[in-house]
Amino acid sequence: MTCEPIKPLILIVDDTPTNIQILAENLIKDYRIKVAASGEAALQILAQQGLPDLILLDVMMPDIDGYEVCRRLKNNPQTSSIPIIFVTALNEVANEEFGLNLGAMDYIAKPFYLPVVKARIRNHVRLKQMTDMLESMAWIDGLTGIPNRRRFDQMLEVEWKRAQRNLLPLAVIMVDIDHFKAYNDCHGHGEGDVCLKQVAAMFAATVNRPGDLVARYGGEEFVILMPETDTEGAQQLADHLRHRIESMRIPHTDSGSSSWVTISLGYAALIPQPDQVSSVLLDEADNMLYQAKNLGRNRVVGYCLG
């Protein structure tokens, strides 16, 4: 049985029920639809129910007008990339220029001609999908298929600010494949790439809690970001990953510390304080990894920063 692809989601924002009905009835075949009858309601939907692929936004509304809604969305990094099309009775060139300068992608004057509206929506949704795909590719490590350091750095800042704001713990685990240079020298770089893929695949299959992120940090190093996780949770996952890698029994004939591929792990956890920066957490996890390697490798060392 094949799964139907998920339809793009469009949010229609208009204080006139007739306009919402006309647009929704003509778009429902090709898109999922959410509606809001005011600017305030639209902002609440975006904050609580996830982000659409495109917004059809009326300008003249009683509480917050469409221009202000657009301004707020474009000033928010989480919503700034959502394409916005103004659909409005204000058809002066100055109004269109103002809306486009705020960051809207397009401007459709009422009364609208539905075939043109549908064509413009289709084009902007396709452009958004292509942009999302390219952005996603830029965040993926080409060898292992898991997120790369760039994606980790981005998500670390996002989760750091959230933890700081909500006084929640945040944990990081740094991982290094033991004696990986010797592995490449002995088995060849082709087998080294296979080993990296195997390790990454196991991490991705094991670190599957919503919100957690495992990424390739560079070379044979990996990093795991765990929101709302304290020292105990980080230690449990680190120990589990170490045992899982050892149990894979990937031969390493020139390890010096094991017959199999093993990993060393360092972790740190804290509740971010207002005067702290995210590098504090990352640096301490890296220090713990350094200690794990100095103590003989194939082990976990961690520390709670507070």
Short mmCIF file of C-alpha atoms in Angstrom, two decimals:
data_model
loop_
_atom_site.label_atom_id
_atom_site.label_comp_id
_atom_site.label_asym_id
_atom_site.label_seq_id
_atom_site.Cartn_x
_atom_site.Cartn_y
_atom_site.Cartn_z
CA MET A 1 0.00 0.00 0.00
CA THR A 2 1.42 3.40 -1.01
CA CYS A 3 1.08 6.45 1.21
CA GLU A 4 -0.40 9.62 -0.24
CA PRO A 5 2.02 12.57 -0.06
CA ILE A 6 1.10 15.16 2.53
CA LYS A 7 -0.55 18.16 0.92
CA PRO A 8 0.98 21.60 1.52
CA LEU A 9 -0.70 23.61 4.28
CA ILE A 10 -2.17 27.05 3.60
CA LEU A 11 -3.38 29.49 6.25
CA ILE A 12 -6.15 31.84 5.07
CA VAL A 13 -6.48 35.00 7.17
CA ASP A 14 -9.52 37.19 6.44
CA ASP A 15 -12.24 38.77 8.57
CA THR A 16 -14.86 38.24 5.86
CA PRO A 17 -16.36 34.72 6.06
CA THR A 18 -17.40 34.76 2.40
CA ASN A 19 -13.82 35.33 1.24
CA ILE A 20 -12.56 32.50 3.44
CA GLN A 21 -15.25 30.16 2.12
CA ILE A 22 -14.54 30.94 -1.54
CA LEU A 23 -10.79 30.48 -1.17
CA ALA A 24 -11.07 27.35 0.98
CA GLU A 25 -13.56 25.63 -1.33
CA ASN A 26 -11.34 26.25 -4.34
CA LEU A 27 -8.09 25.19 -2.67
CA ILE A 28 -9.16 22.22 -0.55
CA LYS A 29 -8.58 19.72 -3.36
CA ASP A 30 -4.85 20.43 -3.55
CA TYR A 31 -4.01 21.80 -0.09
CA ARG A 32 -4.69 21.40 3.59
CA ILE A 33 -6.44 24.50 4.86
CA LYS A 34 -6.46 26.40 8.13
CA VAL A 35 -8.39 29.62 8.58
CA ALA A 36 -8.25 32.63 10.90
CA ALA A 37 -10.75 35.48 11.06
CA SER A 38 -8.32 38.00 12.57
CA GLY A 39 -4.67 38.86 12.76
CA GLU A 40 -4.52 37.90 16.43
CA ALA A 41 -6.09 34.50 15.70
CA ALA A 42 -3.55 33.92 12.92
CA LEU A 43 -0.63 34.61 15.24
CA GLN A 44 -2.07 32.23 17.84
CA ILE A 45 -2.45 29.47 15.24
CA LEU A 46 1.15 29.94 14.12
CA ALA A 47 2.40 29.82 17.71
CA GLN A 48 0.37 26.78 18.77
CA GLN A 49 -0.43 24.63 15.73
CA GLY A 50 2.67 24.57 13.56
CA LEU A 51 3.77 26.49 10.50
CA PRO A 52 2.01 26.55 7.11
CA ASP A 53 3.68 26.44 3.73
CA LEU A 54 2.00 29.67 2.66
CA ILE A 55 -0.24 32.40 4.13
CA LEU A 56 -3.03 34.23 2.28
CA LEU A 57 -3.35 37.42 4.28
CA ASP A 58 -6.01 40.14 4.17
CA VAL A 59 -4.73 43.64 4.90
CA MET A 60 -7.79 45.37 6.41
CA MET A 61 -8.74 43.61 9.65
CA PRO A 62 -10.17 45.11 12.85
CA ASP A 63 -7.61 44.12 15.50
CA ILE A 64 -4.18 43.73 13.92
CA ASP A 65 -4.01 44.60 10.24
CA GLY A 66 -2.27 42.38 7.72
CA TYR A 67 0.74 44.65 7.42
CA GLU A 68 1.44 44.34 11.15
CA VAL A 69 0.95 40.56 11.02
CA CYS A 70 3.43 40.38 8.15
CA ARG A 71 5.91 42.59 9.98
CA ARG A 72 5.81 40.39 13.09
CA LEU A 73 6.20 37.18 11.09
CA LYS A 74 9.15 38.48 9.11
CA ASN A 75 10.86 39.66 12.30
CA ASN A 76 10.55 36.19 13.86
CA PRO A 77 13.26 33.75 12.69
CA GLN A 78 10.86 30.80 13.09
CA THR A 79 8.26 32.30 10.71
CA SER A 80 10.31 34.62 8.51
CA SER A 81 10.61 32.11 5.65
CA ILE A 82 6.85 31.50 5.26
CA PRO A 83 5.71 33.04 1.96
CA ILE A 84 2.92 35.60 2.40
CA ILE A 85 0.49 36.69 -0.29
CA PHE A 86 -1.62 39.74 0.47
CA VAL A 87 -5.20 39.41 -0.80
CA THR A 88 -6.82 42.81 -0.39
CA ALA A 89 -9.15 45.45 -1.77
CA LEU A 90 -6.36 48.02 -1.42
CA ASN A 91 -5.22 48.08 -5.03
CA GLU A 92 -3.13 51.24 -5.16
CA VAL A 93 0.46 50.81 -6.30
CA ALA A 94 1.67 52.40 -3.07
CA ASN A 95 -0.17 49.75 -1.03
CA GLU A 96 1.38 46.97 -3.09
CA GLU A 97 4.85 48.48 -2.75
CA PHE A 98 4.41 48.81 1.00
CA GLY A 99 3.36 45.17 1.39
CA LEU A 100 6.17 43.85 -0.76
CA ASN A 101 8.73 45.92 1.13
CA LEU A 102 7.53 44.30 4.36
CA GLY A 103 8.55 40.94 2.93
CA ALA A 104 5.39 39.64 1.24
CA MET A 105 5.98 37.45 -1.82
CA ASP A 106 2.97 38.63 -3.82
CA TYR A 107 -0.03 40.95 -3.80
CA ILE A 108 -3.47 40.07 -5.19
CA ALA A 109 -6.19 42.71 -5.46
CA LYS A 110 -9.87 41.98 -4.77
CA PRO A 111 -12.10 41.07 -6.44
CA PHE A 112 -9.72 38.26 -7.35
CA TYR A 113 -9.79 35.96 -10.34
CA LEU A 114 -9.55 32.44 -8.93
CA PRO A 115 -7.50 30.80 -11.73
CA VAL A 116 -4.83 33.48 -11.27
CA VAL A 117 -4.93 33.12 -7.49
CA LYS A 118 -4.50 29.34 -7.76
CA ALA A 119 -1.64 29.68 -10.23
CA ARG A 120 0.23 32.13 -8.01
CA ILE A 121 -0.29 29.96 -4.95
CA ARG A 122 0.95 26.90 -6.83
CA ASN A 123 4.10 28.72 -7.98
CA HIS A 124 4.94 30.09 -4.52
CA VAL A 125 4.34 26.75 -2.81
CA ARG A 126 6.64 25.02 -5.30
CA LEU A 127 9.30 27.66 -4.73
CA LYS A 128 8.98 27.19 -0.95
CA GLN A 129 9.31 23.41 -1.31
CA MET A 130 12.43 23.77 -3.44
CA THR A 131 13.93 26.24 -0.96
CA ASP A 132 13.17 23.90 1.94
CA MET A 133 14.77 20.99 0.10
CA LEU A 134 17.96 22.94 -0.65
CA GLU A 135 18.13 24.21 2.92
CA SER A 136 17.67 20.68 4.23
CA MET A 137 20.47 19.43 1.98
CA ALA A 138 22.76 22.14 3.37
CA TRP A 139 22.15 20.75 6.86
CA ILE A 140 22.94 17.11 6.03
CA ASP A 141 26.35 15.46 6.15
CA GLY A 142 27.05 14.09 2.70
CA LEU A 143 28.72 10.87 3.85
CA THR A 144 26.58 9.69 6.76
CA GLY A 145 23.21 11.21 5.90
CA ILE A 146 22.71 12.64 9.41
CA PRO A 147 22.69 16.37 10.31
CA ASN A 148 26.00 18.17 10.00
CA ARG A 149 27.82 20.59 12.29
CA ARG A 150 26.07 23.59 10.78
CA ARG A 151 22.69 22.15 11.71
CA PHE A 152 23.91 21.27 15.19
CA ASP A 153 25.25 24.78 15.78
CA GLN A 154 21.92 26.25 14.69
CA MET A 155 19.84 23.96 16.89
CA LEU A 156 22.16 24.43 19.86
CA GLU A 157 21.42 28.16 19.81
CA VAL A 158 17.68 27.56 19.46
CA GLU A 159 17.55 25.06 22.33
CA TRP A 160 19.93 27.11 24.47
CA LYS A 161 17.65 30.15 24.30
CA ARG A 162 14.57 28.02 24.98
CA ALA A 163 16.20 26.36 27.98
CA GLN A 164 17.42 29.74 29.21
CA ARG A 165 13.94 31.22 28.87
CA ASN A 166 12.13 28.32 30.55
CA LEU A 167 14.81 27.36 33.12
CA LEU A 168 15.10 23.85 31.65
CA PRO A 169 18.17 21.59 31.60
CA LEU A 170 20.10 21.05 28.38
CA ALA A 171 22.68 18.33 27.74
CA VAL A 172 25.33 17.63 25.11
CA ILE A 173 27.31 14.44 24.46
CA MET A 174 30.52 14.57 22.43
CA VAL A 175 31.59 11.28 20.82
CA ASP A 176 34.84 10.17 19.22
CA ILE A 177 35.56 6.86 17.47
CA ASP A 178 38.60 5.44 19.21
CA HIS A 179 41.85 5.15 17.21
CA PHE A 180 40.08 6.00 13.97
CA LYS A 181 43.26 7.11 12.18
CA ALA A 182 44.72 3.67 12.88
CA TYR A 183 41.50 2.14 11.55
CA ASN A 184 41.88 4.04 8.27
CA ASP A 185 45.58 3.18 8.05
CA CYS A 186 44.90 -0.52 8.61
CA HIS A 187 41.59 -1.07 6.80
CA GLY A 188 41.68 1.71 4.21
CA HIS A 189 39.68 4.91 3.87
CA GLY A 190 36.89 3.16 2.00
CA GLU A 191 36.27 0.89 4.98
CA GLY A 192 36.66 3.92 7.21
CA ASP A 193 33.76 5.57 5.42
CA VAL A 194 31.69 2.41 5.84
CA CYS A 195 32.49 2.43 9.56
CA LEU A 196 31.41 6.06 9.91
CA LYS A 197 28.13 5.26 8.16
CA GLN A 198 27.49 2.28 10.44
CA VAL A 199 28.16 4.31 13.58
CA ALA A 200 26.00 7.20 12.35
CA ALA A 201 23.15 4.84 11.46
CA MET A 202 23.21 3.29 14.90
CA PHE A 203 23.21 6.71 16.56
CA ALA A 204 20.30 7.87 14.39
CA ALA A 205 18.29 4.74 15.21
CA THR A 206 18.99 5.03 18.95
CA VAL A 207 18.72 8.78 19.52
CA ASN A 208 15.09 9.05 18.46
CA ARG A 209 13.40 11.03 21.21
CA PRO A 210 11.52 14.04 19.75
CA GLY A 211 13.71 17.10 20.04
CA ASP A 212 17.02 15.23 20.34
CA LEU A 213 19.57 15.73 17.58
CA VAL A 214 22.57 13.62 16.59
CA ALA A 215 25.02 15.19 14.14
CA ARG A 216 28.41 14.53 12.63
CA TYR A 217 30.67 17.14 14.18
CA GLY A 218 33.66 16.53 11.93
CA GLY A 219 35.95 13.65 10.98
CA GLU A 220 35.25 10.79 13.39
CA GLU A 221 33.50 13.04 15.94
CA PHE A 222 29.76 13.09 16.58
CA VAL A 223 27.66 15.25 18.88
CA ILE A 224 24.25 14.77 20.46
CA LEU A 225 21.97 17.57 21.66
CA MET A 226 19.35 16.68 24.28
CA PRO A 227 16.84 19.34 25.37
CA GLU A 228 15.20 18.97 28.77
CA THR A 229 17.81 16.42 29.82
CA ASP A 230 19.84 16.43 33.02
CA THR A 231 23.14 14.74 33.88
CA GLU A 232 21.53 11.41 34.67
CA GLY A 233 19.69 11.27 31.35
CA ALA A 234 22.83 12.19 29.43
CA GLN A 235 24.86 9.53 31.23
CA GLN A 236 22.26 6.85 30.55
CA LEU A 237 22.22 7.59 26.83
CA ALA A 238 26.02 7.84 26.63
CA ASP A 239 26.46 4.47 28.37
CA HIS A 240 23.83 2.91 26.11
CA LEU A 241 25.54 4.20 22.96
CA ARG A 242 28.94 2.95 24.09
CA HIS A 243 27.57 -0.55 24.71
CA ARG A 244 25.67 -0.56 21.42
CA ILE A 245 28.76 0.34 19.38
CA GLU A 246 30.87 -2.31 21.12
CA SER A 247 28.16 -4.92 20.55
CA MET A 248 28.21 -4.22 16.79
CA ARG A 249 31.57 -6.03 16.71
CA ILE A 250 33.08 -3.99 13.89
CA PRO A 251 36.63 -5.44 13.63
CA HIS A 252 39.47 -3.04 14.47
CA THR A 253 42.72 -4.98 14.23
CA ASP A 254 44.96 -2.01 15.07
CA SER A 255 43.02 -0.36 17.90
CA GLY A 256 45.44 -0.81 20.77
CA SER A 257 42.58 -0.98 23.26
CA SER A 258 40.05 -3.43 21.76
CA SER A 259 39.54 -5.94 18.96
CA TRP A 260 36.44 -3.98 17.95
CA VAL A 261 35.53 -0.42 17.07
CA THR A 262 34.75 1.47 20.29
CA ILE A 263 33.83 5.03 21.19
CA SER A 264 34.73 7.51 23.91
CA LEU A 265 32.06 9.91 25.15
CA GLY A 266 32.01 13.09 27.19
CA TYR A 267 28.83 14.75 28.38
CA ALA A 268 27.74 17.88 30.23
CA ALA A 269 24.38 19.23 31.34
CA LEU A 270 23.17 22.49 32.83
CA ILE A 271 20.29 24.93 33.19
CA PRO A 272 21.51 27.96 31.19
CA GLN A 273 21.81 31.16 33.18
CA PRO A 274 21.13 34.62 31.69
CA ASP A 275 24.82 35.55 31.60
CA GLN A 276 26.02 32.28 30.02
CA VAL A 277 26.64 31.41 26.37
CA SER A 278 26.13 28.03 24.71
CA SER A 279 29.86 27.46 24.19
CA VAL A 280 30.16 26.84 27.95
CA LEU A 281 28.16 23.63 27.62
CA LEU A 282 29.89 22.48 24.45
CA ASP A 283 33.38 23.20 25.80
CA GLU A 284 32.74 21.22 28.98
CA ALA A 285 31.39 18.22 27.05
CA ASP A 286 34.52 18.38 24.89
CA ASN A 287 36.69 18.51 28.03
CA MET A 288 34.92 15.42 29.34
CA LEU A 289 35.58 13.64 26.03
CA TYR A 290 39.27 14.56 26.33
CA GLN A 291 39.33 13.01 29.80
CA ALA A 292 37.60 9.83 28.57
CA LYS A 293 40.29 9.42 25.92
CA ASN A 294 43.11 10.11 28.36
CA LEU A 295 41.72 7.54 30.80
CA GLY A 296 42.04 4.75 28.25
CA ARG A 297 39.13 5.27 25.80
CA ASN A 298 36.00 3.16 25.39
CA ARG A 299 34.41 4.92 28.35
CA VAL A 300 32.04 7.70 29.39
CA VAL A 301 32.99 10.74 31.44
CA GLY A 302 30.58 13.51 32.37
CA TYR A 303 30.01 16.56 34.47
CA CYS A 304 27.05 18.66 35.61
CA LEU A 305 27.67 22.40 35.34
CA GLY A 306 24.76 23.38 37.57
#
